mmCIF file of C-alpha atoms in Angstrom:
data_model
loop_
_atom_site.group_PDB
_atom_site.id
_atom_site.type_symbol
_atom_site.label_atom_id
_atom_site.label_comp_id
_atom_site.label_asym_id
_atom_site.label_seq_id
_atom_site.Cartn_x
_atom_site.Cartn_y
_atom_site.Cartn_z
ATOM 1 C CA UNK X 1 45.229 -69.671 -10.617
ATOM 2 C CA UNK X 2 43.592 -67.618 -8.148
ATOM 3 C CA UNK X 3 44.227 -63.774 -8.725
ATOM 4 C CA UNK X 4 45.837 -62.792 -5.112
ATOM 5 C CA UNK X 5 48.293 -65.790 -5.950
ATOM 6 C CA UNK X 6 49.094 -63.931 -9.721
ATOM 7 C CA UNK X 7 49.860 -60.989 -7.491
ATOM 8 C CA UNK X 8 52.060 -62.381 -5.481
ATOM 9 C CA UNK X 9 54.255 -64.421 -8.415
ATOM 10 C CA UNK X 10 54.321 -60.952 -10.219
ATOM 11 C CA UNK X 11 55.649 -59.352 -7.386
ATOM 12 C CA UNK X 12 59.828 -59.644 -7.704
ATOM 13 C CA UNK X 13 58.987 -58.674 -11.477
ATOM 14 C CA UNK X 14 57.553 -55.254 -10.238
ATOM 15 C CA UNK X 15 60.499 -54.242 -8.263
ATOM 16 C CA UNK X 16 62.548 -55.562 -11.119
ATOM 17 C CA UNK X 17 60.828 -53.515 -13.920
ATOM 18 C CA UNK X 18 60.240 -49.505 -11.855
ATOM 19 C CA UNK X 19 61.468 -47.449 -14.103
ATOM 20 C CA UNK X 20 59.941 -44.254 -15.808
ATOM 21 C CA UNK X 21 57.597 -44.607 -19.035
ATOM 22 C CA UNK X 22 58.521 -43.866 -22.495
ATOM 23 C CA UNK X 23 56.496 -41.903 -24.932
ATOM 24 C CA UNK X 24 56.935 -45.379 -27.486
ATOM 25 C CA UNK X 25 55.495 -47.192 -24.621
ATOM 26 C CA UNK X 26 52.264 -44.381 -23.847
ATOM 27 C CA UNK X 27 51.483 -44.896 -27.625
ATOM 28 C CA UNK X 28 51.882 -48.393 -27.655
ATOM 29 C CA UNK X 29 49.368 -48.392 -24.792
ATOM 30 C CA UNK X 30 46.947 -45.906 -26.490
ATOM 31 C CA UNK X 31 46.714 -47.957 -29.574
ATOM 32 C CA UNK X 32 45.890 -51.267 -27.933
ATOM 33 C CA UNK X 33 43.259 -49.243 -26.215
ATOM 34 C CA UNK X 34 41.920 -48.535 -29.521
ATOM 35 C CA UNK X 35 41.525 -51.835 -30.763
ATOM 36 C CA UNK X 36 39.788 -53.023 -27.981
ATOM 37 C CA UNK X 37 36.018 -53.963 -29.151
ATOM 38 C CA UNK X 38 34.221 -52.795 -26.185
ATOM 39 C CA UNK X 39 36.303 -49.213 -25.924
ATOM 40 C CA UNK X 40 35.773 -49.386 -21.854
ATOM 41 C CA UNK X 41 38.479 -50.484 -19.682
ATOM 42 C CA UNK X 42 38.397 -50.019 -15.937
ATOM 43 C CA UNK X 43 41.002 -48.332 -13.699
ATOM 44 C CA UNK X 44 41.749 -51.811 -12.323
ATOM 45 C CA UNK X 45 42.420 -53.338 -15.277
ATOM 46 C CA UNK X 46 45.235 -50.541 -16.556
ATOM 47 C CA UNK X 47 46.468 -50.336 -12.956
ATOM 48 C CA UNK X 48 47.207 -54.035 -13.414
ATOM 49 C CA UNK X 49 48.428 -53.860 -16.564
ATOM 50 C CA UNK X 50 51.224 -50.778 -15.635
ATOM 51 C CA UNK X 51 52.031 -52.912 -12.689
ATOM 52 C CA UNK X 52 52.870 -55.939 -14.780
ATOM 53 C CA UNK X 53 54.689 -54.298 -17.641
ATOM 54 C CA UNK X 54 56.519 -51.465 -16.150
ATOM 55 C CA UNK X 55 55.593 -50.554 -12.548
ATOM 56 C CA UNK X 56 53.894 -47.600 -11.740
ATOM 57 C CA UNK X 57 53.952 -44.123 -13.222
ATOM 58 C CA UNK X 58 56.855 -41.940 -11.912
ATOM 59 C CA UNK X 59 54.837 -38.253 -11.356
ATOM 60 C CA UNK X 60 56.590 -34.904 -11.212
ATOM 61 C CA UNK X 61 56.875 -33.588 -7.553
ATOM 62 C CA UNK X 62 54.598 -30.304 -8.574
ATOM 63 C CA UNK X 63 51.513 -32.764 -10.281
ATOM 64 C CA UNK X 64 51.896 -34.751 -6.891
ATOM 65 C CA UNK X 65 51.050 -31.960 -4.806
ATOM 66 C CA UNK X 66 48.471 -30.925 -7.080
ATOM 67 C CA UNK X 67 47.189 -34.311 -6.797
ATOM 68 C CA UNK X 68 47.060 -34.066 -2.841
ATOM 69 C CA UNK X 69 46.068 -31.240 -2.836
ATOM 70 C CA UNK X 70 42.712 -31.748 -4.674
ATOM 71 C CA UNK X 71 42.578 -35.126 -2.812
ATOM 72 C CA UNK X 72 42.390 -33.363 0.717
ATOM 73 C CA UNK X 73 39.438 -31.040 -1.091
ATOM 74 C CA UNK X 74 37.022 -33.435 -1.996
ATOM 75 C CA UNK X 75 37.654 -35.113 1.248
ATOM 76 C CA UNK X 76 37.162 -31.948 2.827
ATOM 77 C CA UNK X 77 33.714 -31.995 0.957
ATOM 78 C CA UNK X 78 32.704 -35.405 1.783
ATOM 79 C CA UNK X 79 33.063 -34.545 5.403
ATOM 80 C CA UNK X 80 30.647 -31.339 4.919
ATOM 81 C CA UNK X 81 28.076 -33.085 2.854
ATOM 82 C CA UNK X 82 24.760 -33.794 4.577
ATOM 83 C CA UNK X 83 21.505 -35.677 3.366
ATOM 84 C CA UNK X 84 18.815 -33.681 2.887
ATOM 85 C CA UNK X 85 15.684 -35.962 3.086
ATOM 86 C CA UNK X 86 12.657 -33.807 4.894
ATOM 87 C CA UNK X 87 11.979 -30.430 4.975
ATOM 88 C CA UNK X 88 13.324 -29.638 8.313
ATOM 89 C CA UNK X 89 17.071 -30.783 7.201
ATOM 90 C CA UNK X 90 16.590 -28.168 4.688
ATOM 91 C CA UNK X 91 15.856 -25.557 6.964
ATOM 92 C CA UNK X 92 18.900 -26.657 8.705
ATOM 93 C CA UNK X 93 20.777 -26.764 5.982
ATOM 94 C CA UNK X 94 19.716 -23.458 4.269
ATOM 95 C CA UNK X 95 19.749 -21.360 7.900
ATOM 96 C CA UNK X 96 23.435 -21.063 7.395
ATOM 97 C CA UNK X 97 26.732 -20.920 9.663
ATOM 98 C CA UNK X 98 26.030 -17.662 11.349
ATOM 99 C CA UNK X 99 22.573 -19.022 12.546
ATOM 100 C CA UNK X 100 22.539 -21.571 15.231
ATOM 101 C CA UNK X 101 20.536 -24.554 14.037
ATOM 102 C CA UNK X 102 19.378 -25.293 17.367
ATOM 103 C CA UNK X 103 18.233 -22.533 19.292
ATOM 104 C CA UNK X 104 16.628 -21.330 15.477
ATOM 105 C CA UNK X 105 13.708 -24.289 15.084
ATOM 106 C CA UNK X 106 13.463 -23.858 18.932
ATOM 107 C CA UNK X 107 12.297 -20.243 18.376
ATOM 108 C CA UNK X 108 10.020 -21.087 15.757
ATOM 109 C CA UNK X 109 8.299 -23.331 17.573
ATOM 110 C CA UNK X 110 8.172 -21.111 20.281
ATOM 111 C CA UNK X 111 6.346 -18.300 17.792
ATOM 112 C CA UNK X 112 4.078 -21.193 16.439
ATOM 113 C CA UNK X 113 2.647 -22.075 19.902
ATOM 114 C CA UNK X 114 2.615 -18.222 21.241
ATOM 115 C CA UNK X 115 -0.098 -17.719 17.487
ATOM 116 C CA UNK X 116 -1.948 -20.700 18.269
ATOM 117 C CA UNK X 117 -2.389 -20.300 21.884
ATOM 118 C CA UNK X 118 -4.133 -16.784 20.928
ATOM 119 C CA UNK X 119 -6.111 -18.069 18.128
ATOM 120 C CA UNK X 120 -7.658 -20.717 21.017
ATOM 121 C CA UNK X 121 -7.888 -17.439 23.568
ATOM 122 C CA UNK X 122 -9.680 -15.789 21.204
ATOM 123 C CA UNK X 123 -11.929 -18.569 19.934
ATOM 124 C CA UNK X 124 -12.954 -19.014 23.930
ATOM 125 C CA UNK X 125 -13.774 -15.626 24.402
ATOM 126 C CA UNK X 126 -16.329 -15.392 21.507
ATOM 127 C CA UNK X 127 -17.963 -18.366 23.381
ATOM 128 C CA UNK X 128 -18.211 -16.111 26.273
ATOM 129 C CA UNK X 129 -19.298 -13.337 24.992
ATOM 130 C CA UNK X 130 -21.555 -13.820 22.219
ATOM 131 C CA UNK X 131 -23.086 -11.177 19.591
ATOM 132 C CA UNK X 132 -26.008 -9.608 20.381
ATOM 133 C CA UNK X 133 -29.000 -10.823 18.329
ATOM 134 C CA UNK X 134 -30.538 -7.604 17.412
ATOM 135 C CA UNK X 135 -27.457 -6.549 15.188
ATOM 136 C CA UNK X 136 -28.425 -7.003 11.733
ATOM 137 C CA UNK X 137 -24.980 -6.223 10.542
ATOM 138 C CA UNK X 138 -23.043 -9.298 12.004
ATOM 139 C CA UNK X 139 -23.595 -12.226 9.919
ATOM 140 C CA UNK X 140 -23.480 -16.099 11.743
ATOM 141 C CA UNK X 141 -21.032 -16.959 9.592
ATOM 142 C CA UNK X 142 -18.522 -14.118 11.834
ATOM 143 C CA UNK X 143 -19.932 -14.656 14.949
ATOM 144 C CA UNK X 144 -18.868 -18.546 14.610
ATOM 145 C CA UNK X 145 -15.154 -17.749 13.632
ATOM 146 C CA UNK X 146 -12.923 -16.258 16.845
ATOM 147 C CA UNK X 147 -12.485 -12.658 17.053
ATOM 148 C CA UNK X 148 -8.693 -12.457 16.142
ATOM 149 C CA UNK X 149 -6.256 -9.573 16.444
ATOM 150 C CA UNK X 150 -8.300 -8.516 19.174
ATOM 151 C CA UNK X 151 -6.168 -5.823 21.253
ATOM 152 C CA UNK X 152 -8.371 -5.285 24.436
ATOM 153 C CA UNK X 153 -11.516 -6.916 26.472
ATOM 154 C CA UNK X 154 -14.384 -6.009 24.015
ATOM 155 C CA UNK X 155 -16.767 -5.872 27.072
ATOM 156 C CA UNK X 156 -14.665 -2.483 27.938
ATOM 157 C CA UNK X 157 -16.819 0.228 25.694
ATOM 158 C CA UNK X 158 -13.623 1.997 25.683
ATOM 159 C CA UNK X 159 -11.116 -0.858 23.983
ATOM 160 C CA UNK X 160 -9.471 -0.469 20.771
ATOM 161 C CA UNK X 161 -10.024 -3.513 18.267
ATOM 162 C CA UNK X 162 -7.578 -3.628 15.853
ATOM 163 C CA UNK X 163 -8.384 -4.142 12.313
ATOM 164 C CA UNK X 164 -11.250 -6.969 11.293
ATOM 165 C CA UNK X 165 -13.190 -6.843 14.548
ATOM 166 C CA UNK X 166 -16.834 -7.026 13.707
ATOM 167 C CA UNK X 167 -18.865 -3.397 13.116
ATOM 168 C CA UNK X 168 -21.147 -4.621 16.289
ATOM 169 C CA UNK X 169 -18.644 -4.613 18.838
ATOM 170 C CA UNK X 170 -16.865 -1.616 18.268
ATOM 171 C CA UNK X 171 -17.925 1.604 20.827
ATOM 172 C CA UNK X 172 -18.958 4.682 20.119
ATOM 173 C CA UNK X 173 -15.656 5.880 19.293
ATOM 174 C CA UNK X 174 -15.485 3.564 16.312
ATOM 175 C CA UNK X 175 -18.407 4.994 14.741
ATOM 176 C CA UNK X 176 -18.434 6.044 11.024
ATOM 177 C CA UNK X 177 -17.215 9.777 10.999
ATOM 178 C CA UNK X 178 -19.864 12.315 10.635
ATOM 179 C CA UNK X 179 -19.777 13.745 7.070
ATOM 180 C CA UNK X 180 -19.645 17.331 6.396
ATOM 181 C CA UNK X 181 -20.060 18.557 2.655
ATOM 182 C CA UNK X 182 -17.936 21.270 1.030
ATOM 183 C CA UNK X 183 -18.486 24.104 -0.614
ATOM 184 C CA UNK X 184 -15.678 25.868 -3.231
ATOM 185 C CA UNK X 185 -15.293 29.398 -3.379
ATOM 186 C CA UNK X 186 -12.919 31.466 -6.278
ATOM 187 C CA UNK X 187 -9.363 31.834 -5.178
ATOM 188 C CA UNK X 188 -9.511 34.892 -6.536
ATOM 189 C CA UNK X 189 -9.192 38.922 -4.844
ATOM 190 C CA UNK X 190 -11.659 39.983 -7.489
ATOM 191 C CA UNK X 191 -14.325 37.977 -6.734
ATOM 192 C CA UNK X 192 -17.029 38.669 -5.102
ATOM 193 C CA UNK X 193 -16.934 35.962 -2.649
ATOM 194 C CA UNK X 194 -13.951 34.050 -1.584
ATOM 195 C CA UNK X 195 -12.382 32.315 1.935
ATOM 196 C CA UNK X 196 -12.295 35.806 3.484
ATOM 197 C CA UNK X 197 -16.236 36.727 3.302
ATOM 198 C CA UNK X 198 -17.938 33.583 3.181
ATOM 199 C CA UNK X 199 -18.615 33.184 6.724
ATOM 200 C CA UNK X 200 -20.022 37.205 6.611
ATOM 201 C CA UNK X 201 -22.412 35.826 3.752
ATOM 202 C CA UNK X 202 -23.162 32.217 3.939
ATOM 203 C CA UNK X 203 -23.161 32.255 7.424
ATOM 204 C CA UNK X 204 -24.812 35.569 8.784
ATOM 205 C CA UNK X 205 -26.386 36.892 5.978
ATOM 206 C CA UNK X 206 -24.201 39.962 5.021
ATOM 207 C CA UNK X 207 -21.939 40.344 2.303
ATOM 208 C CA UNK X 208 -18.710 42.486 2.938
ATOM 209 C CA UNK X 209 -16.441 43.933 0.208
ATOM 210 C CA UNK X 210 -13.759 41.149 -0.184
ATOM 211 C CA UNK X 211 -11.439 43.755 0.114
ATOM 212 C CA UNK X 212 -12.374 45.735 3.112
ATOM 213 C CA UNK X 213 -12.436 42.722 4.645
ATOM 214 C CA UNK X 214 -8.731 41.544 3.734
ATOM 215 C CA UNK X 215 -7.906 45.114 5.275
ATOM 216 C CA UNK X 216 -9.915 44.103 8.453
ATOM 217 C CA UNK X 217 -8.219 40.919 8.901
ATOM 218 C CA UNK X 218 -4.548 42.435 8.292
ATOM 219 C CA UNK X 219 -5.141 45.052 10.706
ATOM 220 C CA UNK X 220 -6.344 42.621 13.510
ATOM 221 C CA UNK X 221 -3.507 40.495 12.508
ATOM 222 C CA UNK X 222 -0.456 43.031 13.013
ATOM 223 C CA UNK X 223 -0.699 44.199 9.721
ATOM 224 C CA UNK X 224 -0.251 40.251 8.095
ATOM 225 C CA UNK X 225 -3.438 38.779 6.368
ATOM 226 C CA UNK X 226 -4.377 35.253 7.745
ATOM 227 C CA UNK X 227 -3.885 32.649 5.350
ATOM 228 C CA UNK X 228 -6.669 30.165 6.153
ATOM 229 C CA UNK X 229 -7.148 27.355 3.326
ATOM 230 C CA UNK X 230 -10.973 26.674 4.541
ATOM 231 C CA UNK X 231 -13.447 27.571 7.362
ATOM 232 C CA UNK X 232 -16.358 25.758 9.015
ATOM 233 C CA UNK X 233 -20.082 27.358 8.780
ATOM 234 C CA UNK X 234 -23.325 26.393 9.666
ATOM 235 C CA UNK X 235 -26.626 27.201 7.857
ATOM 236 C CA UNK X 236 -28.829 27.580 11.395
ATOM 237 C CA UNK X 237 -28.982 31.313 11.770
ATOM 238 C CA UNK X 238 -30.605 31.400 8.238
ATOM 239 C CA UNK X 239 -32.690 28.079 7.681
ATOM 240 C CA UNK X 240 -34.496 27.501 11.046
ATOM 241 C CA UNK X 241 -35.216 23.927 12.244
ATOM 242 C CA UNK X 242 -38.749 24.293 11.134
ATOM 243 C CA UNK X 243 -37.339 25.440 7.303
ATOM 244 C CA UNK X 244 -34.909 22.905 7.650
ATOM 245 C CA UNK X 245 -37.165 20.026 7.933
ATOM 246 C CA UNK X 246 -39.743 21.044 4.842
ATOM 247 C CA UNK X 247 -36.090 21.289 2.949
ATOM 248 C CA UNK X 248 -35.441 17.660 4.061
ATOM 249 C CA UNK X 249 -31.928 19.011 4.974
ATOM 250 C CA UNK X 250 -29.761 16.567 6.808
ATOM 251 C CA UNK X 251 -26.818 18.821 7.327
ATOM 252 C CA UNK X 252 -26.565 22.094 8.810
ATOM 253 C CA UNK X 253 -22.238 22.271 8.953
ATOM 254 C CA UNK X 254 -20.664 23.023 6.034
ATOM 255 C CA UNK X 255 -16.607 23.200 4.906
ATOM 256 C CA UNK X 256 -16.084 26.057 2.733
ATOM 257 C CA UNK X 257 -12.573 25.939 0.816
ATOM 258 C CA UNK X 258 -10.285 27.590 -2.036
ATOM 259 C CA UNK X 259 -8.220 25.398 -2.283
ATOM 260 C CA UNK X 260 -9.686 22.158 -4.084
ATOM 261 C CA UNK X 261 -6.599 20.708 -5.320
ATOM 262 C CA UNK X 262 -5.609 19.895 -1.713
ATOM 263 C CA UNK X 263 -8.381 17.816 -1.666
ATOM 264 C CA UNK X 264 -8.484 14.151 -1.188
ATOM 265 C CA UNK X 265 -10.127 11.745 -3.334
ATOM 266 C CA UNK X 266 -12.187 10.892 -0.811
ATOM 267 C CA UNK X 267 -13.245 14.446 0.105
ATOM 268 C CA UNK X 268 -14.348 14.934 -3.425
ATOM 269 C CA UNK X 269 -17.292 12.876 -3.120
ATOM 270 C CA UNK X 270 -18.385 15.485 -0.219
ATOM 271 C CA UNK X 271 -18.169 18.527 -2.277
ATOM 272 C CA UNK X 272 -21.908 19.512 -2.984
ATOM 273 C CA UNK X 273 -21.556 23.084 -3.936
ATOM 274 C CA UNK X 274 -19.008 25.810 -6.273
ATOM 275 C CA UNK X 275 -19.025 29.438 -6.219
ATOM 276 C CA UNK X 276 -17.646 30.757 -10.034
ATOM 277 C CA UNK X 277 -16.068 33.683 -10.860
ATOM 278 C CA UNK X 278 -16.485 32.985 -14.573
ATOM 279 C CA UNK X 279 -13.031 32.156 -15.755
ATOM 280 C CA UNK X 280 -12.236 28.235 -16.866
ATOM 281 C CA UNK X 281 -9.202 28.563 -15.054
ATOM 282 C CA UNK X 282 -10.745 28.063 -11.683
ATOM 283 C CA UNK X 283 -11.640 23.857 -13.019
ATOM 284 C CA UNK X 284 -7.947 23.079 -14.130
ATOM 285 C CA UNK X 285 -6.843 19.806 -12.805
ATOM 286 C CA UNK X 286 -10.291 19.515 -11.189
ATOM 287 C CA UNK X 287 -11.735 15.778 -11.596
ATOM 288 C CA UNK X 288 -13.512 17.328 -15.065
ATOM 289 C CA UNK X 289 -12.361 20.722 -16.894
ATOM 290 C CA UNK X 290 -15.822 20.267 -18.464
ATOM 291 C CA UNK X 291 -18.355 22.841 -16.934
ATOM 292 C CA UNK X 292 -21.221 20.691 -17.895
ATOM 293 C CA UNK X 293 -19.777 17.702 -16.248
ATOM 294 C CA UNK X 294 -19.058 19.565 -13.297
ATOM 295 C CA UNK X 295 -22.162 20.858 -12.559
ATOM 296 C CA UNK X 296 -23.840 17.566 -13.377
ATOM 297 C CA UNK X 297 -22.536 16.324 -9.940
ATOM 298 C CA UNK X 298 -22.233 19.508 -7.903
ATOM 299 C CA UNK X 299 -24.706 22.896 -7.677
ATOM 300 C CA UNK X 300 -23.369 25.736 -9.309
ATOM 301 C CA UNK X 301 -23.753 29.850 -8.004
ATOM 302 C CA UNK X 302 -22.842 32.705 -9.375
ATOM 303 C CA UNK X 303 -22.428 35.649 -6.803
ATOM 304 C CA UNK X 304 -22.672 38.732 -9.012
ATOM 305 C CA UNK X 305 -23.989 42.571 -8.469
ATOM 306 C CA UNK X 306 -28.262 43.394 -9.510
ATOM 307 C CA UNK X 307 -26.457 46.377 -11.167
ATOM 308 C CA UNK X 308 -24.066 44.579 -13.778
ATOM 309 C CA UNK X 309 -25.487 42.694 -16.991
ATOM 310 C CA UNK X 310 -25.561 38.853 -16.782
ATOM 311 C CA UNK X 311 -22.273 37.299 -17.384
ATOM 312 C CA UNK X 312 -21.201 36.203 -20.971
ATOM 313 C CA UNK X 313 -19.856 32.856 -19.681
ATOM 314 C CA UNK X 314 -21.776 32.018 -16.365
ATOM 315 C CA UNK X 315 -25.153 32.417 -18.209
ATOM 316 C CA UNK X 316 -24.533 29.680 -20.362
ATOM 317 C CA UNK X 317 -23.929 27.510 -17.493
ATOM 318 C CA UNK X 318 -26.156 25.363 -15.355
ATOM 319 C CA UNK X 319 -25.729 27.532 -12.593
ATOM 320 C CA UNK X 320 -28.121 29.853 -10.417
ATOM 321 C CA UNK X 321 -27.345 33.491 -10.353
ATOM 322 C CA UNK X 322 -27.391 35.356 -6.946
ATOM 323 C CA UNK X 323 -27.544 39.099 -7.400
ATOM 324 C CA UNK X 324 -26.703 41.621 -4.100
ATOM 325 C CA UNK X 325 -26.925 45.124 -4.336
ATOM 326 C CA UNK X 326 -24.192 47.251 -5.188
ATOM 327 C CA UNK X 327 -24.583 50.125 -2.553
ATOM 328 C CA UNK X 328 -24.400 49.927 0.971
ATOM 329 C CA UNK X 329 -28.085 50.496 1.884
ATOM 330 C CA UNK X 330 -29.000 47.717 0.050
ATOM 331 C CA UNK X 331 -26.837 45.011 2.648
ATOM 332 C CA UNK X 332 -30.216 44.487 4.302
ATOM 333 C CA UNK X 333 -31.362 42.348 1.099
ATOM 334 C CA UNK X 334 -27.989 40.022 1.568
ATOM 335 C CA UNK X 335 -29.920 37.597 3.937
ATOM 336 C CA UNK X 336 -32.362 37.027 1.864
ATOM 337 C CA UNK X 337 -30.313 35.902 -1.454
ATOM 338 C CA UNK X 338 -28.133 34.215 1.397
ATOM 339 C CA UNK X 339 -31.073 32.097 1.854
ATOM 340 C CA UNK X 340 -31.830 31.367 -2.041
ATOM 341 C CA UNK X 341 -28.569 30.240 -1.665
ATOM 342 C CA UNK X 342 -29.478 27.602 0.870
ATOM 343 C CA UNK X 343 -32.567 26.653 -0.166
ATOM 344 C CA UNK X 344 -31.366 26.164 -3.992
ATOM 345 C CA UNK X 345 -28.157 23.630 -1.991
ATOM 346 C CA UNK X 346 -30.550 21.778 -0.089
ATOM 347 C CA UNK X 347 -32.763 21.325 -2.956
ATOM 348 C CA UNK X 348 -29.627 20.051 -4.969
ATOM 349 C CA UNK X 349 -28.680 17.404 -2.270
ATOM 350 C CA UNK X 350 -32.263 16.405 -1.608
ATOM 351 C CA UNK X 351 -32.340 15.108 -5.037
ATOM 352 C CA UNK X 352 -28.849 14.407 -6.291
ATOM 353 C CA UNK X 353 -27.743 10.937 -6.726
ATOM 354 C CA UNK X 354 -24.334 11.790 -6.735
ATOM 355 C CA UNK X 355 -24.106 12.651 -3.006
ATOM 356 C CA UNK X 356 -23.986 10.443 -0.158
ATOM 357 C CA UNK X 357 -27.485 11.005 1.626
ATOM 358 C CA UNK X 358 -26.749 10.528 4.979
ATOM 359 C CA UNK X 359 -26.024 12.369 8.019
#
């Protein structure tokens, strides 16, 4: 017999038979369950069975409304689900509710086309303007690839190329910054050179007591001494062009400082020169504490009086002793050990390795 005709045969006995299930009748259930062979039996199959025997299951109001509850959920879900099957219904998918899908891939489109229309702009200018021949700096490999990140017209001397424009292009403006070498003096009042005379000395040839000259400063200063962490000198007035050029000097400005742990680490490869006043503290947190490492990379002086005996700790250095007189009428001798000074610097950068060698 067909099964929609069962159905129909069985259906007075259902109405007959609606009553509420026993706890005799759950176990009877569970243990014929058990004794099944193939322990699987589908929901249709106990539906069925319920139906036949004793009608459906009579549920307590609460579990129903649990029941619909958690039914209306997972509806709820199905309705939200999406398929996911390329990468832009991820993007979709993962941009969120406070994003509008739409107007979002329109705008990254729109930033796609905006870099790619530049890239072309700048590949078609390179055409027009190609790199000069003679510049032995610009490789073909660059000149074949377009000039990107390109701010203004590089035909305008005066444009600003932003970072990874080719060395060749780039004005006069854009040339490597002029180096200028430094030269440490002793933070120190009883020294006999420091930031406040090393102009007088270096510079003109005429060593002034470091403390007159604190006194000279405060007075032109209402009383207040300066503070000034380094000053600028040049070597001209004492090592004419002529002198200069049998040195092989290629500098003639100099940065004299007292302050070396304000330096950069960049700066440090620019120092070429160090006053001492004799005391190891003047090195701490230098790049080396070591005086023989220190004045393996950089020429050492020692500014000290004719009169005095040679210094316990500066004599065992690799350093070159500079003696001035002690009284006043011997300042006219200061430009000449000024210009021992210079000669001895230029000597050191003529043939150190560890200085850059260029001007």
């Amino acid at each position: 017999m067909p099964e929609s005709e069962q159905t129909e045969n069985l259906e007075p006995a259902r109405k007959k038979q609606r009553r509420e299930i026993s706890q005799d009748e759950l176990q009877e259930w569970d243990n014929y369950l058990n004794t099944r062979d193939d322990k699987e039996t589908s929901c249709t199959e106990i539906q069925r069975h319920w139906h036949v025997t004793t009608g459906p299951p009579q549920l307590p109001d609460d579990l129903k409304q649990v029941i619909e509850a958690d039914r209306e959920s997972v509806e709820t879900l199905n309705q939200l689900q999406r398929p996911i099957i390329t990468r832009i219904e991820a993007m979709r998918v993962c941009s969120g509710p406070r994003v509008n899908s739409a107007t979002f891939f329109e705008d990254v489109l729109e930033i796609t086309r905006s870099v790619r229309a530049k890239e072309k702009k700048g590949a078609a200018r390179a055409k027009q303007e190609p790199i000069p021949a003679s510049s032995s700096i610009v490789s073909s490999s660059i000149a074949t690839k377009p000039l990107r990140r390109m701010e203004r017209d590089v035909s305008n001397p005066r444009a600003t190329p932003m970072h990874g424009m080719p060395l060749a292009l780039r004005g006069k403006s854009h040339r490597q910054k002029k180096i200028i070498p430094i030269i440490i003096v002793p933070n120190a009042a009883t020294a006999l050179i420091n930031i406040h005379n090393a102009k007088d000395f270096l510079e003109d040839g005429r060593w002034i007591n470091p403390g007159e000259k604190r006194k000279a400063l405060a007075a032109a200063n209402g009383g207040k001494l300066p503070r000034e962490e380094s000053v600028i000198i040049s070597s001209k007035q004492l090592v004419k062009p002529q002198e200069q050029a049998q040195l092989g000097a290629k500098f003639d400005v100099f940065k004299v400082t007292d302050s070396p742990l304000k330096l950069k680490a960049s700066e440090w490869d620019h120092v070429c020169g160090c006053f001492v006043s004799g005391n190891l503290w003047q090195f701490e947190r230098w790049f080396s504490e070591n005086p023989v490492e220190i004045f393996a990379k950089l020429a050492g002086f020692h500014l000290t009086f004719a009169e005095d005996r040679p210094h316990q700790t500066t004599s065992k250095w690799s350093v070159k002793q500079l003696k001035i007189g002690r009284a006043e009428s011997a300042r006219h001798m200061d430009r000449k050990v000024a210009k021992e000074f210079w000669k001895a610097l230029y000597h050191f950068l003529r043939t150190s390795d560890t200085f850059l060698q260029s001007a």
